[in-house]
Amino acid sequence: MTKAAPLWPPLWPWSLFAAMIAAAGLPIYIHAPKFYVDTYGTSLTALGLTLAALRLIDVVQDPLLGWLAEAGRKRRAALVWGAAMVMALAMIGLFAIAPPIAPLAWFAITLALLFSGFSFLTIVFYAQGVEKAALLGPTGHFRLAGWRETGSLLGVSLAAVAPVVLGSFTDRPFTGFAAGFALLALVAVVTMRREWTAAPATQTPADAVGLFRPILADPLSRRLLLIALLNAAPVAVTSTLFLFFVESRLGAPGLEGPLLLLFFLSAAASAPFWSRSAARFGAKRSLLAAMALAIAAFLWAVALREGDALPFAVICAASGAALGADLTLLPALFARRLSALGKGEGAAFGLWSFMSKLSLALAAATLLPALSAAGFTPGTDNPPDALLALSLLYAALPCALKLIAMALLVTTETAETAETHA
């Protein structure tokens, strides 16, 4: 009698690898601009335009990296090793080494390397997940998403607060942060080394245009890509302005770390709940509920003033719980659609990665210069008009963007009705 495959195969390496990737994503947008403002006196406008320019490189880079993930299917393990090492070295250069050239130029070079490694690993990791989920049964995409996104959110949580915690032990916390990331990258790559299998390619590597055509020709895939762009925009806005809001609007310097930890831990804790909700009620309904929760919670941040740290903590917990659905269910919906199409997973997640990061580019290009134009100066007593501009950009704008994403999702048929009640 043939022994059945285990019902719950170990997926913790996927969580650990997701944590490593996530630590080099959103937290860098939170830490790096303020680190370079505080340490080297770089202007907000210059940093914002530089971040925007770096992300616009992804207009070309992410689809090309998606093609590379497909073309290099048989060499994925080696490519992953290379990309992880580039990320580790870039992180050390960004935070642990004094710029040997102009700080803004060094900022741009190290971030370009870091983001390139981040982009490739994200694409190949999610593409491999499509193949892995197919082995896990009918709900495999949501099961894997639960493990993966929980790990990702824990990684974000750790990276968000690590410099603050390390600051209690050393006067160079970001050096410790960079060294810790390099160690995490090494451990994560080693634990995932057996997962980089490759199913037969459906297109030849030379047919780069053909790799993208099935995704862009599919109406549901196109719709999900657009929703991903709109839904990532609120997080891009809030992550760009978070530190400035806590320090200048709430007047609570020193609470940035605990508040970030609360936000991301709430997201991590909610991820398994949203996975189970999707299996029972459907991903679309669960995602719409999470979007409504995000708006209901975050809209109150507009009215916060100095000293309102406790109400803001409640907002962080509620909006963090909503974020768990965004990060778990949308990629799972897209992965399931790719599994149904049966082709071009790497190329597709190249487009997905581009959409999510385009929102960060637009946020950096517009928000920091807009704040500067409104008379906002970090670390000083700002006039009421500048603080009002900060509140509106930080809280009201994300709610408006989330409403647009909700409207688009409501009118999207996700082709899951039959599965939800099976």
Short mmCIF file of C-alpha atoms in Angstrom, two decimals:
data_model
loop_
_atom_site.label_atom_id
_atom_site.label_comp_id
_atom_site.label_asym_id
_atom_site.label_seq_id
_atom_site.Cartn_x
_atom_site.Cartn_y
_atom_site.Cartn_z
CA MET A 1 0.00 0.00 0.00
CA THR A 2 1.42 3.35 -1.05
CA LYS A 3 2.09 5.73 1.81
CA ALA A 4 0.09 8.94 1.45
CA ALA A 5 1.88 12.26 1.25
CA PRO A 6 1.74 14.24 4.51
CA LEU A 7 -1.33 16.45 4.74
CA TRP A 8 0.64 19.37 6.20
CA PRO A 9 4.10 19.46 4.63
CA PRO A 10 6.51 21.80 6.40
CA LEU A 11 6.25 25.28 4.94
CA TRP A 12 8.31 27.20 7.50
CA PRO A 13 11.23 27.70 5.03
CA TRP A 14 8.80 29.72 2.92
CA SER A 15 7.99 31.87 5.95
CA LEU A 16 11.66 32.47 6.72
CA PHE A 17 12.54 33.34 3.13
CA ALA A 18 9.54 35.68 2.94
CA ALA A 19 10.70 37.38 6.14
CA MET A 20 14.14 37.99 4.64
CA ILE A 21 12.72 39.54 1.46
CA ALA A 22 10.23 41.67 3.36
CA ALA A 23 12.92 43.05 5.66
CA ALA A 24 14.51 44.67 2.62
CA GLY A 25 11.28 46.13 1.26
CA LEU A 26 8.91 48.45 3.09
CA PRO A 27 11.20 49.05 6.12
CA ILE A 28 13.83 50.54 3.83
CA TYR A 29 11.31 53.14 2.68
CA ILE A 30 10.66 53.89 6.34
CA HIS A 31 14.27 53.99 7.58
CA ALA A 32 16.52 55.05 4.71
CA PRO A 33 15.17 58.57 3.95
CA LYS A 34 15.13 59.62 7.61
CA PHE A 35 18.56 58.03 8.21
CA TYR A 36 20.08 60.07 5.37
CA VAL A 37 18.28 63.25 6.46
CA ASP A 38 19.44 62.89 10.07
CA THR A 39 22.96 61.60 9.38
CA TYR A 40 24.02 63.42 6.22
CA GLY A 41 21.58 66.34 5.96
CA THR A 42 20.20 65.23 2.59
CA SER A 43 17.09 67.18 1.58
CA LEU A 44 13.63 65.60 1.55
CA THR A 45 12.97 66.74 -2.01
CA ALA A 46 16.25 65.25 -3.30
CA LEU A 47 15.57 61.95 -1.54
CA GLY A 48 12.00 61.81 -2.82
CA LEU A 49 13.03 62.41 -6.42
CA THR A 50 15.86 59.88 -6.11
CA LEU A 51 13.54 57.21 -4.74
CA ALA A 52 11.07 57.91 -7.52
CA ALA A 53 13.79 57.65 -10.18
CA LEU A 54 15.01 54.35 -8.73
CA ARG A 55 11.53 52.90 -8.77
CA LEU A 56 10.88 54.07 -12.30
CA ILE A 57 13.83 51.94 -13.36
CA ASP A 58 11.50 49.04 -12.53
CA VAL A 59 9.32 50.05 -15.48
CA VAL A 60 11.92 48.19 -17.51
CA GLN A 61 13.62 46.08 -14.86
CA ASP A 62 10.80 44.11 -13.28
CA PRO A 63 9.39 42.68 -16.52
CA LEU A 64 12.96 41.80 -17.56
CA LEU A 65 13.61 40.13 -14.22
CA GLY A 66 10.36 38.22 -14.71
CA TRP A 67 11.67 37.02 -18.05
CA LEU A 68 14.96 36.03 -16.37
CA ALA A 69 13.05 34.03 -13.76
CA GLU A 70 11.43 32.08 -16.61
CA ALA A 71 14.55 31.77 -18.75
CA GLY A 72 16.65 30.63 -15.78
CA ARG A 73 14.22 28.07 -14.38
CA LYS A 74 16.88 25.34 -14.26
CA ARG A 75 19.36 27.68 -12.52
CA ARG A 76 17.02 29.25 -10.01
CA ALA A 77 18.98 28.12 -6.95
CA ALA A 78 22.20 29.74 -8.21
CA LEU A 79 20.40 32.92 -9.24
CA VAL A 80 18.76 33.13 -5.82
CA TRP A 81 22.16 32.83 -4.11
CA GLY A 82 23.56 35.62 -6.26
CA ALA A 83 20.62 37.97 -5.71
CA ALA A 84 20.65 37.40 -1.93
CA MET A 85 24.36 38.20 -1.70
CA VAL A 86 23.87 41.39 -3.72
CA MET A 87 21.13 42.44 -1.31
CA ALA A 88 23.28 41.73 1.76
CA LEU A 89 26.23 43.73 0.44
CA ALA A 90 24.00 46.61 -0.65
CA MET A 91 22.38 46.77 2.79
CA ILE A 92 25.79 46.96 4.43
CA GLY A 93 26.82 49.70 2.01
CA LEU A 94 23.61 51.67 2.60
CA PHE A 95 23.69 51.73 6.40
CA ALA A 96 27.04 50.50 7.71
CA ILE A 97 29.58 52.24 5.47
CA ALA A 98 30.17 56.00 5.41
CA PRO A 99 29.52 57.18 1.84
CA PRO A 100 32.85 57.32 -0.05
CA ILE A 101 31.18 59.70 -2.53
CA ALA A 102 28.36 62.25 -2.24
CA PRO A 103 25.76 60.80 0.17
CA LEU A 104 22.88 61.19 -2.31
CA ALA A 105 24.83 59.35 -5.02
CA TRP A 106 25.81 56.58 -2.59
CA PHE A 107 22.17 56.36 -1.48
CA ALA A 108 21.13 55.89 -5.11
CA ILE A 109 23.79 53.27 -5.96
CA THR A 110 23.26 51.07 -2.91
CA LEU A 111 19.47 51.26 -3.15
CA ALA A 112 19.58 50.40 -6.86
CA LEU A 113 21.48 47.21 -6.02
CA LEU A 114 19.28 46.42 -3.04
CA PHE A 115 16.05 46.93 -4.96
CA SER A 116 17.30 44.86 -7.92
CA GLY A 117 18.03 41.89 -5.67
CA PHE A 118 14.75 42.42 -3.84
CA SER A 119 12.81 42.52 -7.11
CA PHE A 120 14.30 39.36 -8.52
CA LEU A 121 13.88 37.35 -5.30
CA THR A 122 10.28 38.51 -4.92
CA ILE A 123 9.44 37.51 -8.49
CA VAL A 124 11.10 34.10 -8.43
CA PHE A 125 9.77 33.34 -4.93
CA TYR A 126 6.15 34.00 -5.86
CA ALA A 127 6.54 32.22 -9.20
CA GLN A 128 7.90 29.14 -7.43
CA GLY A 129 4.96 29.39 -5.06
CA VAL A 130 2.51 28.78 -7.92
CA GLU A 131 4.17 25.41 -8.56
CA LYS A 132 4.40 24.61 -4.84
CA ALA A 133 0.74 25.43 -4.18
CA ALA A 134 -0.36 23.03 -6.92
CA LEU A 135 1.03 20.20 -4.76
CA LEU A 136 -0.91 21.26 -1.66
CA GLY A 137 -4.47 20.52 -2.69
CA PRO A 138 -7.49 22.63 -3.68
CA THR A 139 -6.80 25.35 -1.10
CA GLY A 140 -3.04 25.23 -1.64
CA HIS A 141 -2.71 28.82 -2.83
CA PHE A 142 -4.34 30.20 0.31
CA ARG A 143 -2.47 27.78 2.61
CA LEU A 144 0.87 28.74 1.15
CA ALA A 145 -0.11 32.42 1.19
CA GLY A 146 -0.89 32.14 4.90
CA TRP A 147 2.59 30.78 5.70
CA ARG A 148 4.35 33.09 3.25
CA GLU A 149 2.62 36.33 4.20
CA THR A 150 2.78 35.62 7.93
CA GLY A 151 6.54 35.24 7.55
CA SER A 152 6.68 38.35 5.40
CA LEU A 153 4.82 40.43 7.97
CA LEU A 154 6.96 39.13 10.82
CA GLY A 155 10.03 40.08 8.77
CA VAL A 156 8.64 43.56 8.23
CA SER A 157 7.88 43.84 11.94
CA LEU A 158 11.39 42.81 12.94
CA ALA A 159 13.04 45.12 10.42
CA ALA A 160 10.78 48.04 11.34
CA VAL A 161 11.75 48.01 15.01
CA ALA A 162 15.26 46.53 14.92
CA PRO A 163 17.10 49.88 14.59
CA VAL A 164 15.10 51.30 17.50
CA VAL A 165 15.85 48.29 19.71
CA LEU A 166 19.51 48.24 18.69
CA GLY A 167 19.72 51.93 19.53
CA SER A 168 19.41 50.95 23.19
CA PHE A 169 22.66 48.98 22.97
CA THR A 170 24.83 50.82 20.47
CA ASP A 171 25.33 54.25 18.98
CA ARG A 172 25.39 52.69 15.50
CA PRO A 173 22.11 50.76 15.36
CA PHE A 174 21.90 50.70 11.58
CA THR A 175 25.27 48.96 11.35
CA GLY A 176 23.84 46.18 13.50
CA PHE A 177 20.69 46.17 11.40
CA ALA A 178 22.70 45.67 8.19
CA ALA A 179 24.81 42.89 9.71
CA GLY A 180 21.71 41.13 11.02
CA PHE A 181 20.10 41.28 7.61
CA ALA A 182 23.16 39.72 5.97
CA LEU A 183 23.00 36.82 8.44
CA LEU A 184 19.26 36.38 7.87
CA ALA A 185 19.81 36.29 4.11
CA LEU A 186 22.37 33.50 4.46
CA VAL A 187 20.14 31.38 6.72
CA ALA A 188 17.04 31.91 4.56
CA VAL A 189 18.77 30.90 1.34
CA VAL A 190 20.19 27.75 2.96
CA THR A 191 16.80 26.64 4.32
CA MET A 192 15.09 27.13 0.94
CA ARG A 193 17.77 25.39 -1.10
CA ARG A 194 15.63 22.29 -1.81
CA GLU A 195 12.56 24.23 -2.91
CA TRP A 196 13.82 25.61 -6.21
CA THR A 197 12.40 22.99 -8.54
CA ALA A 198 11.45 23.76 -12.11
CA ALA A 199 8.48 22.47 -14.06
CA PRO A 200 8.93 22.34 -17.84
CA ALA A 201 8.74 25.80 -19.39
CA THR A 202 5.75 26.53 -21.61
CA GLN A 203 7.62 29.04 -23.78
CA THR A 204 11.18 29.20 -24.95
CA PRO A 205 13.39 31.71 -23.12
CA ALA A 206 13.90 33.65 -26.32
CA ASP A 207 10.16 34.30 -26.61
CA ALA A 208 10.13 37.13 -24.09
CA VAL A 209 7.08 38.85 -25.54
CA GLY A 210 5.24 35.53 -25.55
CA LEU A 211 5.82 35.14 -21.83
CA PHE A 212 3.84 38.30 -21.06
CA ARG A 213 1.15 37.93 -23.73
CA PRO A 214 -1.05 35.32 -21.92
CA ILE A 215 -1.19 37.43 -18.76
CA LEU A 216 -1.90 40.73 -20.48
CA ALA A 217 -4.42 39.08 -22.82
CA ASP A 218 -6.40 37.65 -19.90
CA PRO A 219 -9.06 40.12 -18.64
CA LEU A 220 -9.02 38.85 -15.05
CA SER A 221 -5.23 38.99 -14.83
CA ARG A 222 -5.22 42.55 -16.13
CA ARG A 223 -7.92 43.51 -13.65
CA LEU A 224 -6.05 41.99 -10.71
CA LEU A 225 -2.87 43.81 -11.72
CA LEU A 226 -4.71 47.14 -11.73
CA ILE A 227 -6.29 46.39 -8.34
CA ALA A 228 -2.83 45.55 -7.01
CA LEU A 229 -1.54 48.95 -8.13
CA LEU A 230 -4.44 50.88 -6.59
CA ASN A 231 -4.46 48.82 -3.40
CA ALA A 232 -0.73 49.21 -2.84
CA ALA A 233 -0.92 52.99 -3.12
CA PRO A 234 -2.33 53.63 0.40
CA VAL A 235 0.47 51.59 1.99
CA ALA A 236 2.99 53.45 -0.15
CA VAL A 237 1.64 56.77 1.11
CA THR A 238 1.54 55.83 4.78
CA SER A 239 4.94 54.13 4.81
CA THR A 240 6.57 57.18 3.19
CA LEU A 241 5.10 59.58 5.78
CA PHE A 242 4.79 57.43 8.92
CA LEU A 243 7.89 58.60 10.79
CA PHE A 244 7.16 62.25 10.04
CA PHE A 245 3.54 61.87 11.21
CA VAL A 246 4.46 60.26 14.53
CA GLU A 247 7.27 62.71 15.24
CA SER A 248 5.68 65.99 14.11
CA ARG A 249 1.87 65.51 14.15
CA LEU A 250 1.55 63.31 17.25
CA GLY A 251 4.59 64.78 18.98
CA ALA A 252 5.64 61.27 20.00
CA PRO A 253 9.28 60.76 19.02
CA GLY A 254 10.52 57.44 20.35
CA LEU A 255 7.19 55.67 19.83
CA GLU A 256 7.81 54.98 16.14
CA GLY A 257 9.24 51.53 16.86
CA PRO A 258 6.45 50.26 19.15
CA LEU A 259 3.76 51.63 16.84
CA LEU A 260 5.32 50.01 13.78
CA LEU A 261 5.65 46.75 15.67
CA LEU A 262 1.99 46.89 16.68
CA PHE A 263 0.95 47.59 13.08
CA PHE A 264 2.90 44.77 11.48
CA LEU A 265 2.28 42.23 14.24
CA SER A 266 -1.44 42.90 13.87
CA ALA A 267 -1.07 42.21 10.16
CA ALA A 268 0.91 39.02 10.83
CA ALA A 269 -1.60 37.79 13.41
CA SER A 270 -4.51 38.42 11.03
CA ALA A 271 -3.01 36.63 8.01
CA PRO A 272 -4.10 33.09 9.05
CA PHE A 273 -7.58 34.44 9.83
CA TRP A 274 -7.91 35.96 6.37
CA SER A 275 -6.72 32.72 4.75
CA ARG A 276 -9.42 30.76 6.57
CA SER A 277 -11.98 33.43 5.77
CA ALA A 278 -11.14 33.20 2.07
CA ALA A 279 -11.54 29.42 2.12
CA ARG A 280 -14.97 29.74 3.76
CA PHE A 281 -16.49 32.93 2.34
CA GLY A 282 -14.38 33.61 -0.74
CA ALA A 283 -11.30 35.78 -1.24
CA LYS A 284 -13.22 38.63 -2.86
CA ARG A 285 -15.71 39.03 -0.01
CA SER A 286 -12.98 38.73 2.61
CA LEU A 287 -10.81 41.27 0.83
CA LEU A 288 -13.67 43.77 0.52
CA ALA A 289 -14.36 43.41 4.24
CA ALA A 290 -10.69 44.12 5.00
CA MET A 291 -10.69 47.18 2.75
CA ALA A 292 -13.75 48.55 4.53
CA LEU A 293 -12.05 47.95 7.89
CA ALA A 294 -8.96 49.82 6.70
CA ILE A 295 -10.98 52.88 5.68
CA ALA A 296 -13.13 52.87 8.82
CA ALA A 297 -10.04 52.69 11.02
CA PHE A 298 -7.65 54.97 9.21
CA LEU A 299 -9.97 57.86 8.41
CA TRP A 300 -9.87 58.86 12.10
CA ALA A 301 -6.15 59.59 11.80
CA VAL A 302 -7.01 62.87 10.03
CA ALA A 303 -8.38 64.27 13.29
CA LEU A 304 -5.42 63.29 15.50
CA ARG A 305 -3.37 65.97 17.17
CA GLU A 306 -0.34 66.19 19.42
CA GLY A 307 -0.57 63.75 22.32
CA ASP A 308 -2.99 61.35 20.57
CA ALA A 309 -0.59 58.40 20.61
CA LEU A 310 -3.06 56.00 22.25
CA PRO A 311 -5.87 56.51 19.69
CA PHE A 312 -3.27 56.17 16.96
CA ALA A 313 -2.16 52.83 18.46
CA VAL A 314 -5.75 51.58 18.10
CA ILE A 315 -5.74 52.76 14.48
CA CYS A 316 -2.43 50.97 13.88
CA ALA A 317 -3.83 47.70 15.24
CA ALA A 318 -7.02 47.85 13.16
CA SER A 319 -5.38 48.99 9.93
CA GLY A 320 -2.61 46.43 10.42
CA ALA A 321 -5.21 43.68 10.66
CA ALA A 322 -6.69 44.90 7.38
CA LEU A 323 -3.25 44.89 5.75
CA GLY A 324 -2.96 41.17 6.49
CA ALA A 325 -5.76 40.55 3.98
CA ASP A 326 -4.19 42.76 1.31
CA LEU A 327 -0.89 40.92 1.48
CA THR A 328 -2.39 37.43 1.76
CA LEU A 329 -5.44 37.32 -0.49
CA LEU A 330 -4.57 39.47 -3.51
CA PRO A 331 -1.35 37.56 -4.38
CA ALA A 332 -3.17 34.26 -3.78
CA LEU A 333 -5.97 35.28 -6.17
CA PHE A 334 -3.41 36.22 -8.80
CA ALA A 335 -1.42 33.01 -8.26
CA ARG A 336 -4.54 30.90 -8.61
CA ARG A 337 -5.39 32.64 -11.87
CA LEU A 338 -1.87 31.97 -13.16
CA SER A 339 -2.23 28.32 -12.19
CA ALA A 340 -5.42 28.16 -14.27
CA LEU A 341 -3.64 29.78 -17.23
CA GLY A 342 -0.72 27.39 -16.77
CA LYS A 343 2.08 29.59 -18.11
CA GLY A 344 4.49 32.42 -17.45
CA GLU A 345 4.45 32.58 -13.63
CA GLY A 346 7.81 34.33 -13.41
CA ALA A 347 6.92 36.88 -16.06
CA ALA A 348 3.52 37.46 -14.44
CA PHE A 349 5.00 38.19 -11.05
CA GLY A 350 7.45 40.51 -12.75
CA LEU A 351 4.43 42.56 -13.77
CA TRP A 352 2.88 42.17 -10.30
CA SER A 353 6.05 43.38 -8.62
CA PHE A 354 6.22 46.33 -10.99
CA MET A 355 2.65 47.36 -10.15
CA SER A 356 3.20 47.29 -6.40
CA LYS A 357 6.47 49.22 -6.58
CA LEU A 358 5.18 51.78 -9.08
CA SER A 359 2.91 53.02 -6.30
CA LEU A 360 5.95 53.51 -4.05
CA ALA A 361 7.69 55.46 -6.79
CA LEU A 362 4.71 57.74 -7.29
CA ALA A 363 4.40 58.27 -3.53
CA ALA A 364 8.05 59.20 -3.13
CA ALA A 365 7.98 61.48 -6.18
CA THR A 366 4.96 63.45 -5.04
CA LEU A 367 4.55 63.31 -1.27
CA LEU A 368 7.94 64.43 0.00
CA PRO A 369 8.20 67.39 -2.40
CA ALA A 370 4.56 68.29 -1.62
CA LEU A 371 5.30 68.32 2.10
CA SER A 372 8.32 70.48 1.52
CA ALA A 373 6.26 72.88 -0.61
CA ALA A 374 3.66 73.09 2.18
CA GLY A 375 6.35 74.40 4.51
CA PHE A 376 6.95 71.18 6.43
CA THR A 377 10.45 70.74 7.87
CA PRO A 378 11.32 67.53 9.79
CA GLY A 379 12.41 67.94 13.40
CA THR A 380 11.21 71.55 13.81
CA ASP A 381 8.12 73.37 15.08
CA ASN A 382 5.98 73.39 11.96
CA PRO A 383 3.17 75.88 11.28
CA PRO A 384 -0.46 74.62 11.50
CA ASP A 385 -0.90 74.64 7.72
CA ALA A 386 2.10 72.36 7.26
CA LEU A 387 0.80 69.94 9.91
CA LEU A 388 -2.64 69.94 8.30
CA ALA A 389 -1.04 69.08 4.95
CA LEU A 390 0.81 66.22 6.64
CA SER A 391 -2.43 64.86 8.17
CA LEU A 392 -4.36 65.08 4.90
CA LEU A 393 -1.62 63.39 2.89
CA TYR A 394 -0.98 60.72 5.50
CA ALA A 395 -4.57 59.79 6.37
CA ALA A 396 -7.18 61.19 3.98
CA LEU A 397 -5.38 60.40 0.71
CA PRO A 398 -4.93 56.67 1.50
CA CYS A 399 -8.64 56.32 2.31
CA ALA A 400 -9.61 57.88 -1.03
CA LEU A 401 -7.25 55.55 -2.90
CA LYS A 402 -8.60 52.52 -1.02
CA LEU A 403 -12.16 53.46 -2.01
CA ILE A 404 -11.16 53.42 -5.67
CA ALA A 405 -9.56 49.98 -5.26
CA MET A 406 -12.72 48.71 -3.54
CA ALA A 407 -14.92 49.96 -6.37
CA LEU A 408 -12.78 48.16 -8.92
CA LEU A 409 -12.80 44.91 -6.93
CA VAL A 410 -16.59 45.03 -6.50
CA THR A 411 -17.00 45.05 -10.29
CA THR A 412 -14.45 42.25 -10.84
CA GLU A 413 -15.62 38.66 -11.28
CA THR A 414 -12.96 36.52 -9.58
CA ALA A 415 -14.36 33.17 -10.80
CA GLU A 416 -14.34 31.64 -7.32
CA THR A 417 -18.04 31.31 -6.48
CA ALA A 418 -18.22 27.62 -7.23
CA GLU A 419 -15.09 26.84 -5.22
CA THR A 420 -16.15 28.85 -2.17
CA HIS A 421 -19.19 26.73 -1.40
CA ALA A 422 -17.84 23.39 -2.58
#
